[in-house]
Every structure is written in structure tokens, then in C-alpha cells.
mmCIF file of C-alpha atoms in Angstrom:
data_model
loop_
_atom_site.group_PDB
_atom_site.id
_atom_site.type_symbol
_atom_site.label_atom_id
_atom_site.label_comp_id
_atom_site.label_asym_id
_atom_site.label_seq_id
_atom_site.Cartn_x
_atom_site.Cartn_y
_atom_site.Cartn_z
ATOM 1 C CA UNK A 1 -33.683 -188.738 -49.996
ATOM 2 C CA UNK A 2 -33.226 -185.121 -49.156
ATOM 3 C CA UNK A 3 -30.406 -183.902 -47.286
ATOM 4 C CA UNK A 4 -31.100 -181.440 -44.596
ATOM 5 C CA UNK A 5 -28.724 -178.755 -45.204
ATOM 6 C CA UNK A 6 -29.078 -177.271 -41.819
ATOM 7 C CA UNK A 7 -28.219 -180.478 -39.529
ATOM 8 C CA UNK A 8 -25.056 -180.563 -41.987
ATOM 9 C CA UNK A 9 -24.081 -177.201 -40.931
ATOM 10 C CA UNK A 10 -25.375 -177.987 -37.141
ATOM 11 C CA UNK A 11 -22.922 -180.872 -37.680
ATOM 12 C CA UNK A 12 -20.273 -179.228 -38.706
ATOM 13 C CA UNK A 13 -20.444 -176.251 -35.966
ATOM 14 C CA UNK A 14 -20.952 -178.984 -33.248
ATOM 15 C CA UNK A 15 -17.488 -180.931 -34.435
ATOM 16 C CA UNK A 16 -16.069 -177.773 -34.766
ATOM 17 C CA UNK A 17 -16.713 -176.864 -31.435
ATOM 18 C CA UNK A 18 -15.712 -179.826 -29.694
ATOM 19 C CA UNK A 19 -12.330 -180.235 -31.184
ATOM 20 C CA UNK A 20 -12.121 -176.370 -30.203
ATOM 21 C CA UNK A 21 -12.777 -177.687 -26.817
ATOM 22 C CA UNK A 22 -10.580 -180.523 -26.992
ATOM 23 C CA UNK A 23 -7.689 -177.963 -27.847
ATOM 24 C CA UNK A 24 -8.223 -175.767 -25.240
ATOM 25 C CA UNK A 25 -7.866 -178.659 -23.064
ATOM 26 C CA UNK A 26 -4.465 -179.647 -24.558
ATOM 27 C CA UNK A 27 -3.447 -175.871 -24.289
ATOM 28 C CA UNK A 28 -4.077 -175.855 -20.458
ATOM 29 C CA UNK A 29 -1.760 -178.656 -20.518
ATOM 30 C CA UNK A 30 0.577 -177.237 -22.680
ATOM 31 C CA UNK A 31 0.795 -179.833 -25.116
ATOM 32 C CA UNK A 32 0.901 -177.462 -27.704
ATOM 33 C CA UNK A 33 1.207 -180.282 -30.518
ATOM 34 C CA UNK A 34 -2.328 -181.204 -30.450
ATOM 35 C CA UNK A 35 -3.965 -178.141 -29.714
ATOM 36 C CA UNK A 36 -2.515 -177.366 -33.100
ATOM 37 C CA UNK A 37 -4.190 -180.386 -33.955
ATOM 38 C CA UNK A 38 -6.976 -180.001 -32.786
ATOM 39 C CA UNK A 39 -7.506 -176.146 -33.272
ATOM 40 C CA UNK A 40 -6.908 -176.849 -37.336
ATOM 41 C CA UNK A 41 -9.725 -179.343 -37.417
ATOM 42 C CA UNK A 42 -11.663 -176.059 -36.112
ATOM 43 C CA UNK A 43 -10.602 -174.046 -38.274
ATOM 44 C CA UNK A 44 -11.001 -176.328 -40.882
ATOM 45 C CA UNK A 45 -14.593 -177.213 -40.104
ATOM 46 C CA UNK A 46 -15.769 -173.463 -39.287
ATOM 47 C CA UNK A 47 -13.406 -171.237 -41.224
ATOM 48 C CA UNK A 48 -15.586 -167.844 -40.663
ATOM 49 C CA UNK A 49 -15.026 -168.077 -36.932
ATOM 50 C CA UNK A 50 -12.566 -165.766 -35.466
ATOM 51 C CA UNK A 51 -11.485 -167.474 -32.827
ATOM 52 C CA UNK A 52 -10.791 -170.799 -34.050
ATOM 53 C CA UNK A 53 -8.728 -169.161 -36.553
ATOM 54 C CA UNK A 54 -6.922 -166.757 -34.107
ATOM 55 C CA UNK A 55 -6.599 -169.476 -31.548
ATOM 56 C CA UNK A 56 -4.836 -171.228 -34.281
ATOM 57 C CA UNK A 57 -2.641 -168.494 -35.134
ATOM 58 C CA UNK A 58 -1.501 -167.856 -31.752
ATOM 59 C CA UNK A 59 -0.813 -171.872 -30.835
ATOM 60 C CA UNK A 60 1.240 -172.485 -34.180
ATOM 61 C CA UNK A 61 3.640 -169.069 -33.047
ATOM 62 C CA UNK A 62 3.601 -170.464 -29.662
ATOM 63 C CA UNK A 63 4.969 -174.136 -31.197
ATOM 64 C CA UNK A 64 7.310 -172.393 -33.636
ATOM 65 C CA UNK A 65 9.021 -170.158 -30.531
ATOM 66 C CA UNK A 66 9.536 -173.606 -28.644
ATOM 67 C CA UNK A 67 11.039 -175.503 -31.546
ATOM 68 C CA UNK A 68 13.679 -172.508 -31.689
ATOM 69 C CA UNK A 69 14.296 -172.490 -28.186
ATOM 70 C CA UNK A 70 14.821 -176.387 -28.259
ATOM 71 C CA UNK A 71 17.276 -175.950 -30.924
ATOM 72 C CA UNK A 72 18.967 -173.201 -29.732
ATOM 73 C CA UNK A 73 19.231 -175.354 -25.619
ATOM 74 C CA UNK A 74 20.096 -177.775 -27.704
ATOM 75 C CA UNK A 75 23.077 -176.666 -29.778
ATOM 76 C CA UNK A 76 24.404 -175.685 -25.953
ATOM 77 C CA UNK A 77 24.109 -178.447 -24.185
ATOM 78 C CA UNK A 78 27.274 -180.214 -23.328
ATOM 79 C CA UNK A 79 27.689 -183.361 -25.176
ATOM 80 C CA UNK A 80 27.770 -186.173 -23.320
ATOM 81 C CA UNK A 81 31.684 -186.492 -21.769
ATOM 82 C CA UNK A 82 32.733 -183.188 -22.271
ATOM 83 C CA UNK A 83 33.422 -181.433 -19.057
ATOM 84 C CA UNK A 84 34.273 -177.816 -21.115
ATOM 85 C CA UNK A 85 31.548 -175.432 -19.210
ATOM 86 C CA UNK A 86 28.811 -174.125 -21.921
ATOM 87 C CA UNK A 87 30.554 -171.340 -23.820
ATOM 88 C CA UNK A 88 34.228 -171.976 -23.510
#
């Protein structure tokens, strides 16, 4: 049996396309984590398509921007107890 190499591609594109989809959906909202996620299985899939990639890009900048900022609120936080105001 013969495989069809052009419903394997179709197949591809189509998967690639919905998990595209699917991240989007996560983007809008902003649970960044699995657009990531879902944007790499895009990429993954359909390599040679801009977007996917650069959608990608953009999400896994976005994701490493929020860890610092996490880290950085918090290594400022008060511990719990302490009644010293932040920065004193």
C-alpha cells in the first residue's frame, strides 16, 4: 500500500493549524504556558511558516519577561511576619 504523500502533508498543515489556533486561544487568555505549548507543536509540524515560528518567538520572550518579573515581586515581598515596609 501506497502512501499518499500529499494527505500526509494536508495532515500535517491541518494539525499544525489547529494547535496554532488552540494557542491563540490560550494567548487571549493569557495563559502564556500553553500557547508556548501549543505554538511549538506548530512550529514543529510546519517549520517554513513564518508565523508559527514568529508567534513562537514572541510568546517564549513574553513567558521569559514574566518569570523575571515574578522573581524579582518575589524577592520583595514581605515574608510572612515581618512588618519592615518593602525596602527598609
Amino acid at each position: 500500500a501506497e502512501i499518499d504523500v500529499y494527505s500526509v502533508a494536508d495532515f500535517f498543515a491541518d494539525e499544525a493549524a489547529a494547535a496554532f489556533q488552540r494557542g491563540r486561544v490560550s494567548f487571549r487568555k493569557e495563559n502564556i504556558d500553553d500557547a508556548v505549548k501549543q505554538w511549538s507543536k506548530a512550529a514543529e509540524l510546519m517549520p517554513d511558516t513564518p508565523e508559527y515560528v514568529e508567534s513562537l518567538q514572541r510568546a517564549k520572550q513574553l513567558q521569559d519577561r514574566l518569570r523575571i518579573l515574578r522573581e524579582a515581586a518575589s524577592e520583595t515581598a514581605p515574608k510572612a511576619g515581618d512588618t519592615t515596609p518593602a525596602g527598609q
